[in-house]
CSV table of C-alpha atoms in Angstrom, one decimal:
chain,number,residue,atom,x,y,z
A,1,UNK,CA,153.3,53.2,197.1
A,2,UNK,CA,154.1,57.1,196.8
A,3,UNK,CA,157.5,56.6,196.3
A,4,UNK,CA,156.8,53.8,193.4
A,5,UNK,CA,154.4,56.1,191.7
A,6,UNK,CA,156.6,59.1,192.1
A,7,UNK,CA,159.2,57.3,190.0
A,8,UNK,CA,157.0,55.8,187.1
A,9,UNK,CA,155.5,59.3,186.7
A,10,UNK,CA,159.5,61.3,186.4
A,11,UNK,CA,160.1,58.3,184.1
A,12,UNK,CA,157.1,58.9,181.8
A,13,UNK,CA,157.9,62.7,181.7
A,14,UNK,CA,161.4,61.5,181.0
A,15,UNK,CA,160.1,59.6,178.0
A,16,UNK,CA,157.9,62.1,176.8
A,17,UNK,CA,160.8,64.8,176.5
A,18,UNK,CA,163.1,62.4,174.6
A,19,UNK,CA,160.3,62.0,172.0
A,20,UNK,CA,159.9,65.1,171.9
A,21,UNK,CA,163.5,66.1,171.5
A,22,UNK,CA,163.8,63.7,168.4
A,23,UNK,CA,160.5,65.2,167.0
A,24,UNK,CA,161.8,68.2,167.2
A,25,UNK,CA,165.3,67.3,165.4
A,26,UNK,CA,165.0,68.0,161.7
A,27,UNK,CA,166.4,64.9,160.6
A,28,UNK,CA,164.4,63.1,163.0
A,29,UNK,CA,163.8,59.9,160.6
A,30,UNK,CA,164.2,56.2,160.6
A,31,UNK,CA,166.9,55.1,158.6
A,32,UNK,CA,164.1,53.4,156.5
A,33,UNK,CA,163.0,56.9,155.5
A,34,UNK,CA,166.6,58.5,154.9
A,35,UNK,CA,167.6,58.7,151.8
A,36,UNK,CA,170.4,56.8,149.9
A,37,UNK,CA,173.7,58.7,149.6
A,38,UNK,CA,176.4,57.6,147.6
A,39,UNK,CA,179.4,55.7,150.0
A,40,UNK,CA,183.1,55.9,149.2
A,41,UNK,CA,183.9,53.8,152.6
A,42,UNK,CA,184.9,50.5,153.2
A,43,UNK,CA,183.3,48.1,155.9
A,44,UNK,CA,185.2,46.5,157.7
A,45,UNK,CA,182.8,43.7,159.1
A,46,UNK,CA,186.1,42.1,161.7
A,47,UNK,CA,188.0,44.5,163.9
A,48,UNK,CA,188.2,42.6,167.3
A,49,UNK,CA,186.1,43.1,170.4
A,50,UNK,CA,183.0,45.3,170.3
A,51,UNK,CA,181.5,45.8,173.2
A,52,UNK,CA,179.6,48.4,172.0
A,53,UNK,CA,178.1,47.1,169.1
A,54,UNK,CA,179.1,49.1,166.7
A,55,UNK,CA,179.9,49.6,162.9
A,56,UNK,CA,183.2,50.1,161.5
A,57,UNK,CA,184.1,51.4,157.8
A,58,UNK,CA,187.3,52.8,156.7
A,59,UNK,CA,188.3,55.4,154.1
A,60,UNK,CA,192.2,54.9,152.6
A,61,UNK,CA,193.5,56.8,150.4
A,62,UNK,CA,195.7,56.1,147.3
A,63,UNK,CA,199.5,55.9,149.1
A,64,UNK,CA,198.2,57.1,152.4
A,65,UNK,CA,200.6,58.6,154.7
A,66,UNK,CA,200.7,57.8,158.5
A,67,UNK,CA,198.3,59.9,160.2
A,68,UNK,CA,194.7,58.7,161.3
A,69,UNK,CA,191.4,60.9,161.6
A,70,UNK,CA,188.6,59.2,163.7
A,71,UNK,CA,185.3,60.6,162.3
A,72,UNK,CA,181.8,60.7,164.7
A,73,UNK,CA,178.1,61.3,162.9
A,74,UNK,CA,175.3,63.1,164.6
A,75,UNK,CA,172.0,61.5,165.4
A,76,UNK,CA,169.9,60.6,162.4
A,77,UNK,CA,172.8,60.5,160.2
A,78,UNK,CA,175.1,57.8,158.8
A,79,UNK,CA,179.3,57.0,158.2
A,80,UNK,CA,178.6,58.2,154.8
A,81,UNK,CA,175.9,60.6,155.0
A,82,UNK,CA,178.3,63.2,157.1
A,83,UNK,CA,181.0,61.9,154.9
A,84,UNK,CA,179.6,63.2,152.2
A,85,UNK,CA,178.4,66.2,153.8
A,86,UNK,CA,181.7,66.9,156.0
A,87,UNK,CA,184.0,66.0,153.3
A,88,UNK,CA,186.5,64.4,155.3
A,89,UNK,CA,186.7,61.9,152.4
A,90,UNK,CA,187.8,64.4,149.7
A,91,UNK,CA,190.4,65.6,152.3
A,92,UNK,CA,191.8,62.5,152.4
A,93,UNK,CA,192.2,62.8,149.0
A,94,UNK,CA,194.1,65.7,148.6
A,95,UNK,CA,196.3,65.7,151.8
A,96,UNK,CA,196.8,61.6,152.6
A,97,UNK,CA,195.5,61.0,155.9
A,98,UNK,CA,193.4,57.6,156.0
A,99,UNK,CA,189.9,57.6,157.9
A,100,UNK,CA,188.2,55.7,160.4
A,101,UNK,CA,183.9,55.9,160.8
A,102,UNK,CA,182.1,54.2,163.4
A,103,UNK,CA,178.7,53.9,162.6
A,104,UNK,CA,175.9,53.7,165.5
A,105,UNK,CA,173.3,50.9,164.9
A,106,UNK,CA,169.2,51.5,165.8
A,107,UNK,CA,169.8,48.6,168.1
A,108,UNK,CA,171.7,51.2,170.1
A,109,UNK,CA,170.0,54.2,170.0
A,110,UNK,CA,166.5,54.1,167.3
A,111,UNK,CA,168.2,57.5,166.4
A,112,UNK,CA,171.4,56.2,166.0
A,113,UNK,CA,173.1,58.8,168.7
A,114,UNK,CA,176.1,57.7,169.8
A,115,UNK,CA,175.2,56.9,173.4
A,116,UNK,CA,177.8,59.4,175.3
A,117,UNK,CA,175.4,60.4,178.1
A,118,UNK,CA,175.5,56.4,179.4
A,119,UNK,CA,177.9,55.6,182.3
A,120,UNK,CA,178.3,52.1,180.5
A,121,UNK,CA,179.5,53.3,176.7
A,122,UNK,CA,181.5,57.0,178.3
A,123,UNK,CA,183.7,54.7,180.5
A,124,UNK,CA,187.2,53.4,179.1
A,125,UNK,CA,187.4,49.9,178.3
A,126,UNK,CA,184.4,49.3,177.9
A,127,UNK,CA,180.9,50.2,176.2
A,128,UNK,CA,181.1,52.2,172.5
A,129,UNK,CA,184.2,53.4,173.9
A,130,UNK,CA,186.3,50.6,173.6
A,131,UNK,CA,184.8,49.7,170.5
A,132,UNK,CA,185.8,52.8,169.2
A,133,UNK,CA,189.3,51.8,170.4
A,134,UNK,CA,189.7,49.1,168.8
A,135,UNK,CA,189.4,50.1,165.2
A,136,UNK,CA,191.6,52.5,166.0
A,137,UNK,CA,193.9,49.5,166.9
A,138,UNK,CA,192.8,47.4,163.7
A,139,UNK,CA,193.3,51.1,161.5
A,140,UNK,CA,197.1,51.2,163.2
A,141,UNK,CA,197.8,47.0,162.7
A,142,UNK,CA,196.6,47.4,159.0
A,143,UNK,CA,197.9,50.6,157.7
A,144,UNK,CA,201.0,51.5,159.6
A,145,UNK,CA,199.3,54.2,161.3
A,146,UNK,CA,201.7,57.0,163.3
A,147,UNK,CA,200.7,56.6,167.0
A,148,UNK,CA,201.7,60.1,167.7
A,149,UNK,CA,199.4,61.2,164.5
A,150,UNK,CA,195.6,59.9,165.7
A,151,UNK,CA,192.9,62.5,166.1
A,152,UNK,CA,189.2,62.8,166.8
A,153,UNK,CA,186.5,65.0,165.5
A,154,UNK,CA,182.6,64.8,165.5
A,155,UNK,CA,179.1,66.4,165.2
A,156,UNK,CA,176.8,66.7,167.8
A,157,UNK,CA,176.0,63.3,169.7
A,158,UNK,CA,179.7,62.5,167.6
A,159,UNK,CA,181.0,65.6,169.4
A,160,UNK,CA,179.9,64.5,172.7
A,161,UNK,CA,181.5,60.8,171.9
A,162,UNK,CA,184.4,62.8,170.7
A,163,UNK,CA,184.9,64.5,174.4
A,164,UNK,CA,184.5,60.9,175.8
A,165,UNK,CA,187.6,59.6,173.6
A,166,UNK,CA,189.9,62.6,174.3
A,167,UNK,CA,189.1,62.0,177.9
A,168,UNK,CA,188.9,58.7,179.1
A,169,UNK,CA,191.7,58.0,176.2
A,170,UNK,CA,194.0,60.9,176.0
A,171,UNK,CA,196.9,59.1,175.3
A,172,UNK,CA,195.9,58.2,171.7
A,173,UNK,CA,195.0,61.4,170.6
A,174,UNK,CA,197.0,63.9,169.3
A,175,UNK,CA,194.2,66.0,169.2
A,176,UNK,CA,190.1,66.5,168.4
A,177,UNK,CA,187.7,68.1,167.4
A,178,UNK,CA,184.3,68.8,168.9
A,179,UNK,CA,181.7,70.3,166.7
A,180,UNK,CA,178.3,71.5,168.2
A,181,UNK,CA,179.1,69.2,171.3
A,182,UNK,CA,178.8,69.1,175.1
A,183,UNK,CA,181.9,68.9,177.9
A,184,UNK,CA,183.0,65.2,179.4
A,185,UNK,CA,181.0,63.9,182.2
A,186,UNK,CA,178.0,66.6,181.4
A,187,UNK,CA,175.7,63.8,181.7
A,188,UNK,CA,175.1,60.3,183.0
A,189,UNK,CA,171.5,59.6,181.8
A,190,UNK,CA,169.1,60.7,179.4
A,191,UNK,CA,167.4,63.3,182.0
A,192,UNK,CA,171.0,65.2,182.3
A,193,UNK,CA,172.1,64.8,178.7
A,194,UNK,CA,168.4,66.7,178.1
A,195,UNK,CA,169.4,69.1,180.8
A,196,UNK,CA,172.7,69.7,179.4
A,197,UNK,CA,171.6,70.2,176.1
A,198,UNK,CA,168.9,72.3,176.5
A,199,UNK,CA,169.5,74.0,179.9
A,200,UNK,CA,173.5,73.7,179.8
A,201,UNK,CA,175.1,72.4,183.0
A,202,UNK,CA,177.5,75.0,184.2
A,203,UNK,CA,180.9,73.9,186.2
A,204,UNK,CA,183.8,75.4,187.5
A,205,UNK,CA,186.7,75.2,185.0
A,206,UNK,CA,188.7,73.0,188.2
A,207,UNK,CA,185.3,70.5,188.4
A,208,UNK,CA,185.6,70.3,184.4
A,209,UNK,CA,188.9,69.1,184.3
A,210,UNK,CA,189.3,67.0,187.3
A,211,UNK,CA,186.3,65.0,185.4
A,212,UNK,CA,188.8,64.6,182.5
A,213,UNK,CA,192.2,63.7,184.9
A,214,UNK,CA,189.4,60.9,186.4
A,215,UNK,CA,188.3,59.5,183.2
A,216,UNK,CA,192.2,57.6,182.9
A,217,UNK,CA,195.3,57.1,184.7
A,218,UNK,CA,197.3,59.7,182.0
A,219,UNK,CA,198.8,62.6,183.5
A,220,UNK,CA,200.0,64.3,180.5
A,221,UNK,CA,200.3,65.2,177.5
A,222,UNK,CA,197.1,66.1,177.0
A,223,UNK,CA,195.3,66.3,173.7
A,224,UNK,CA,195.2,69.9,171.8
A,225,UNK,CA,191.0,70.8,171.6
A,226,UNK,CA,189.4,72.7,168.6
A,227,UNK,CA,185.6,73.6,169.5
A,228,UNK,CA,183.0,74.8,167.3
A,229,UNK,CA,179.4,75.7,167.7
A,230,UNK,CA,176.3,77.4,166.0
A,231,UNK,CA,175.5,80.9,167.8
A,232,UNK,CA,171.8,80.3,167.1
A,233,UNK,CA,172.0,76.4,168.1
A,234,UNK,CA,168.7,75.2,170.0
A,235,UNK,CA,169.3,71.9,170.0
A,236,UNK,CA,173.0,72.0,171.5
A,237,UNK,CA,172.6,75.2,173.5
A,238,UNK,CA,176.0,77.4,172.4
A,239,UNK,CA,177.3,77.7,176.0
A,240,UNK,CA,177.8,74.4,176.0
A,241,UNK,CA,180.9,75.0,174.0
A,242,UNK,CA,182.0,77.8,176.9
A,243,UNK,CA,181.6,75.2,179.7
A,244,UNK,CA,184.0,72.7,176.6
A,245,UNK,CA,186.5,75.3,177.1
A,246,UNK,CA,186.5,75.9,180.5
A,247,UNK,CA,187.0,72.0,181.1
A,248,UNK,CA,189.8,71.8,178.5
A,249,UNK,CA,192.0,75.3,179.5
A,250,UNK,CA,192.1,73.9,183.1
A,251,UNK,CA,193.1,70.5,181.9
A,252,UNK,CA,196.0,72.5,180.0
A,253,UNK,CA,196.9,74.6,183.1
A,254,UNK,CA,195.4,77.7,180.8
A,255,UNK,CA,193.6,80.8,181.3
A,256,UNK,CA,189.9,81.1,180.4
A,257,UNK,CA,190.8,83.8,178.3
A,258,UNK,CA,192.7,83.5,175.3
A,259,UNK,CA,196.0,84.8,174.1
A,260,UNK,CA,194.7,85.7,170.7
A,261,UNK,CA,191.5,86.8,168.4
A,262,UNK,CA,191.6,86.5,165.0
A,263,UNK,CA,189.2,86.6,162.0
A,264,UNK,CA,189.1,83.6,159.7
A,265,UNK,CA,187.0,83.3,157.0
A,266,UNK,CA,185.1,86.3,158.2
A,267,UNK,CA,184.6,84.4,161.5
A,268,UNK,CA,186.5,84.9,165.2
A,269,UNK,CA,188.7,82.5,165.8
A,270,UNK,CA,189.7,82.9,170.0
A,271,UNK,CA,193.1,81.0,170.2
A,272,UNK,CA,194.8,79.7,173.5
A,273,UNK,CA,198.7,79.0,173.5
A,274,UNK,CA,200.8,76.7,175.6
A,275,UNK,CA,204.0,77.9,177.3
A,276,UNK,CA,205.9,77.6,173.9
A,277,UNK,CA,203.4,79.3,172.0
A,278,UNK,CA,201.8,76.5,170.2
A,279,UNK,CA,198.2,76.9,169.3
A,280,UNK,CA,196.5,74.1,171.6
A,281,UNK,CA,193.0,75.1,172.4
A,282,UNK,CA,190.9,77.1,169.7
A,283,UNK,CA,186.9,78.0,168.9
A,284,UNK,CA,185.2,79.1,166.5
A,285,UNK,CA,181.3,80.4,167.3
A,286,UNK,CA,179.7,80.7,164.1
A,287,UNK,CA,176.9,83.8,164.9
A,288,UNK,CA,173.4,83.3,163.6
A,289,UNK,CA,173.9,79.7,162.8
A,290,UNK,CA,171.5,77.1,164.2
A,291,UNK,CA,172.7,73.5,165.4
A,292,UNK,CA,175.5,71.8,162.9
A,293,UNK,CA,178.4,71.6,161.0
A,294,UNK,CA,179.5,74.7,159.2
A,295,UNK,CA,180.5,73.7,155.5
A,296,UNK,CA,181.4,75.7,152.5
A,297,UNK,CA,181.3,75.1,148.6
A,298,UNK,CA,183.3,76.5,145.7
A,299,UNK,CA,186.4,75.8,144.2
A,300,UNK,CA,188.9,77.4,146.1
A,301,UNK,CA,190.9,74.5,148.3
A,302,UNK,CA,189.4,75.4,151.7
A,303,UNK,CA,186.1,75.1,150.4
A,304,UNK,CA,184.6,71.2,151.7
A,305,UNK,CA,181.6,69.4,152.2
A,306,UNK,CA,177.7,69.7,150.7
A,307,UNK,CA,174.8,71.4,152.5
A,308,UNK,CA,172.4,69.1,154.1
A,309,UNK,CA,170.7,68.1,157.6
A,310,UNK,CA,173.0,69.4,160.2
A,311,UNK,CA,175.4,70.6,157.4
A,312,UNK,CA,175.0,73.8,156.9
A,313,UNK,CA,176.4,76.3,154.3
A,314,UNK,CA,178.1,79.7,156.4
A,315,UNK,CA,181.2,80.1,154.1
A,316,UNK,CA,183.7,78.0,156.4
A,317,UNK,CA,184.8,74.9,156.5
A,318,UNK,CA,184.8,73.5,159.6
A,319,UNK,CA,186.6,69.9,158.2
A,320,UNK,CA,189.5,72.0,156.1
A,321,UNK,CA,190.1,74.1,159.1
A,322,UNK,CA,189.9,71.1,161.7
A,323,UNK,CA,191.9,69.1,159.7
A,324,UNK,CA,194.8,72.5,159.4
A,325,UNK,CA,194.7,72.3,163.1
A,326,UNK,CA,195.2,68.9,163.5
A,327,UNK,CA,198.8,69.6,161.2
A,328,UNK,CA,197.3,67.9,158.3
A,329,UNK,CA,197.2,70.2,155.7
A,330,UNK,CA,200.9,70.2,154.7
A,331,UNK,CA,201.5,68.7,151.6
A,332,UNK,CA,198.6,68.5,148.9
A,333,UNK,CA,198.3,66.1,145.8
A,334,UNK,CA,195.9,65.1,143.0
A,335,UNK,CA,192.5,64.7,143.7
A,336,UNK,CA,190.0,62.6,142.3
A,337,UNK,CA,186.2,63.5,142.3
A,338,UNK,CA,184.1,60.9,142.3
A,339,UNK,CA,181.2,62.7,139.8
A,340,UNK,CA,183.8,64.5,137.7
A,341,UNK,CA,186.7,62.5,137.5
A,342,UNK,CA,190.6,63.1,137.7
A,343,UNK,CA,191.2,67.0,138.0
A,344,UNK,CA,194.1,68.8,139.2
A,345,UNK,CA,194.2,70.5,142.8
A,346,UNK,CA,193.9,73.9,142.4
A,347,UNK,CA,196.3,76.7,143.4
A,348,UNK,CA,195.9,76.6,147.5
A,349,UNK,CA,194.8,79.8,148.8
A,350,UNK,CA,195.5,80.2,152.8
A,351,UNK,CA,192.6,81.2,154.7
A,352,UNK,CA,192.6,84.7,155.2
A,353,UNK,CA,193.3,85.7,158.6
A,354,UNK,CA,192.7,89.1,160.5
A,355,UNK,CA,194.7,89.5,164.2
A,356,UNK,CA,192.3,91.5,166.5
A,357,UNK,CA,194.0,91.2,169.9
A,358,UNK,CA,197.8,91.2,170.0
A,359,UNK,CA,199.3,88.0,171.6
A,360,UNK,CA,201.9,87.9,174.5
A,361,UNK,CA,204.1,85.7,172.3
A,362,UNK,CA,204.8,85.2,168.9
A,363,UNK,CA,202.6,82.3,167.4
A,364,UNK,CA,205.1,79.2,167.9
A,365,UNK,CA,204.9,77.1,164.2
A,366,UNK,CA,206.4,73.6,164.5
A,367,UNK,CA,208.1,72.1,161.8
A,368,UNK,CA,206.3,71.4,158.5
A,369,UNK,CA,202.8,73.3,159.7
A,370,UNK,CA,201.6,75.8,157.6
A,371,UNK,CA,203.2,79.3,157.1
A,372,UNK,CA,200.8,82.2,158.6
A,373,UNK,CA,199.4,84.0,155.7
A,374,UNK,CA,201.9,86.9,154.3
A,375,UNK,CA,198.9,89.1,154.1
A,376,UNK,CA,196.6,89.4,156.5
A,377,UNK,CA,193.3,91.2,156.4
A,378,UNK,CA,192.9,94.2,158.2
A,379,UNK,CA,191.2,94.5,161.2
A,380,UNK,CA,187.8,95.6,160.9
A,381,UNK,CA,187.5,94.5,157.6
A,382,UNK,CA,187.0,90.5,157.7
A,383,UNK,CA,187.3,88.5,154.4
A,384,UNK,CA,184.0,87.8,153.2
A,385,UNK,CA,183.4,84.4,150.8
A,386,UNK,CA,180.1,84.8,148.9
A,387,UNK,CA,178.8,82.1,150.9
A,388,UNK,CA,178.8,84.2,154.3
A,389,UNK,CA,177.5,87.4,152.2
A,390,UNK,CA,174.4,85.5,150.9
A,391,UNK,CA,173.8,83.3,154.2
A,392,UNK,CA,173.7,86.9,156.4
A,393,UNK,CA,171.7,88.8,153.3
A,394,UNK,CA,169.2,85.4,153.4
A,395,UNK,CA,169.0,85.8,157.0
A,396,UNK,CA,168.4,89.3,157.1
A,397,UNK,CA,165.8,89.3,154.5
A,398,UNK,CA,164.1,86.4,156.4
A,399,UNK,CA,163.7,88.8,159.7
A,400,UNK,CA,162.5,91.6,157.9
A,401,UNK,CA,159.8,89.6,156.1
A,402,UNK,CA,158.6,87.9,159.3
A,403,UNK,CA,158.4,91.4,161.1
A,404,UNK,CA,156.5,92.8,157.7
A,405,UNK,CA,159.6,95.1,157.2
A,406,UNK,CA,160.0,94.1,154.3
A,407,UNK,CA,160.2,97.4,151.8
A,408,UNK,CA,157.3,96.8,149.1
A,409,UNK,CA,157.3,97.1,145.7
């Protein structure tokens, strides 16, 4: 039987790629080989139906305020291994917010990907999607949570499960977060989500978002989008997060091209504004950084998270700046570190930020967000932390020594 044959043979090569995909991951382990990382979540073993079978844990704050962040791993990783890495924990420390983690199991996905390319878990109501839903409902019945002040944000497979919530439940979400991720609806099997990944799948901005307006019956308001990608990502290829942009804009009823540029953090920051002038769509494309979530240490207060597998060090932190554009950075307490003990938070310093394209409107600021800097940096002359300065002289160095450059002494 040709046609028989034909098939077992597509599904072998099918097979074959996967494995080779997950070999080629660098954190391609079983979670009998990773490595212990301290947990500051809760589980919560109960939270109603799961029909995706998955893990739930919690992070609450002392006196937590109203607002909710859902928080999506990447493959490999764990609730508290990007927790630790990301951290969205310390966050909620210093600024309030409580946290929800669902954790993929290896009965899922022996990589523990959250399954977003399957029909059967990317569908609302039902799948890892509902699951997902409901702790958001248990997180809202136990902690008084603000309906109008859920969001969404996660890494890789996490960001692609993160597009799935937005779309096929918009109406929860204030807003999310997609880090390193792929557009809704870019797949619907493992030999697409492959594709995608690797070859990108490329749409018209109309096609993106009537994907989205299918995934539910909501017609609006939509969800405001923050998308960030690695400009050296193999794994994720970084026009994914172009085709991400095209399907959100159209959603919005938005150009393709945004109203603003700015540097942040020595980084672009391409902003697109709503009728009002709010900021409702931004990206940030991190150049010369491979597949991941950009993180950066010191002690200033936009400094978060600790360099790892798919956590990578740039000088930017892609949780502090999520979380500012989710409106959650308003009022900051005492925080406690878990290794050192109780210290003061220290004297907040706004990210630095340098306008490079002059906007039709004046950026709208709603009530309570944070002021714009007083002093921006001039154009042409980006803020530098030393963590972008020694990640661009590493990578430089790097080049030169592999091309035998490299001036010798």
């Amino acid at each position: 039987m040709p046609g028989l044959q034909t098939t077992i043979a597509a599904l072998e090569r099918q097979r074959k790629q996967w494995e080779a995909f997950l070999r080629m991951m660098p954190g391609a382990v079983s979670s009998r080989e990773r490595p212990d990382v301290p947990s500051r979540l809760t589980a919560v073993p109960e939270f109603g139906p799961d029909p995706g079978g998955l893990r739930m844990y919690k992070y609450v704050p002392k006196k937590p305020n109203m607002s909710l962040v859902v928080v999506l791993h990447g493959c490999t990783q764990t609730a508290a291994s990007y927790d630790l890495g990301a951290g969205w924990s310390t966050l909620a420390d210093r600024y309030g917010f409580l946290l929800v983690f669902p954790e993929q199991t290896e009965a899922n996905n022996p990589k523990t990907c959250f399954n977003w390319f399957r029909e059967h878990d990317a569908t609302r109501g039902e799948g890892e999607a509902a699951s997902i839903r409901q702790m958001i409902r248990k997180m809202t019945e136990d902690h008084a949570v603000d309906p109008k002040r859920i969001f969404v944000t996660g890494l890789s497979a996490g960001g692609a499960m993160t597009a799935v919530m937005l779309a096929t439940y918009p109406e929860v979400f204030a807003a999310g977060a997609i880090v390193a991720g792929l557009p809704y609806k870019s797949a619907t099997g493992m030999r697409q989500a492959l594709e995608s990944m690797f070859r990108v799948k490329v749409r018209e901005p109309k096609e993106w978002g009537d994907l989205v307006r299918a995934a539910s019956p909501h017609r609006g308001p939509w969800p405001r989008v923050s998308v960030w990608h690695g400009g050296a990502d193999t794994v994720v290829k970084p026009k994914n997060a172009e085709e991400l942009l095209k399907q959100w804009t159209d959603v919005h009823g938005l150009s393709t091209r945004p109203n603003r540029t700015e540097t942040v953090d020595g980084y672009p920051r391409h902003v697109w504004t709503d009728a009002k002038g709010r900021d409702v769509i931004e990206s940030y494309i991190i150049p010369l950084m491979a597949h991941g979530a950009p993180v950066a240490t010191g002690d200033d207060d936009t400094s978060y998270g600790v360099p790892g597998e798919y956590l990578i060090e740039v000088g930017i932190s892609s949780s502090y700046h999520i979380a500012r554009f989710f409106g959650l950075t308003q009022t900051r307490r005492t925080i406690v570190d878990p290794f050192a003990g109780e210290r003061p938070a220290p004297r907040v310093e706004s990210p630095k930020v340098a306008p490079t394209a002059a906007t039709t409107a004046p950026p709208h600021r709603e009530r309570g967000a944070d002021p714009q800097p007083a002093q921006p940096t001039a154009p042409g002359a980006p803020r530098r932390r030393p963590g972008v300065q020694k990640f661009v002289e590493d990578t430089i160095r790097r080049a030169l020594d592999a091309a035998g450059l490299k001036k010798r002494r």
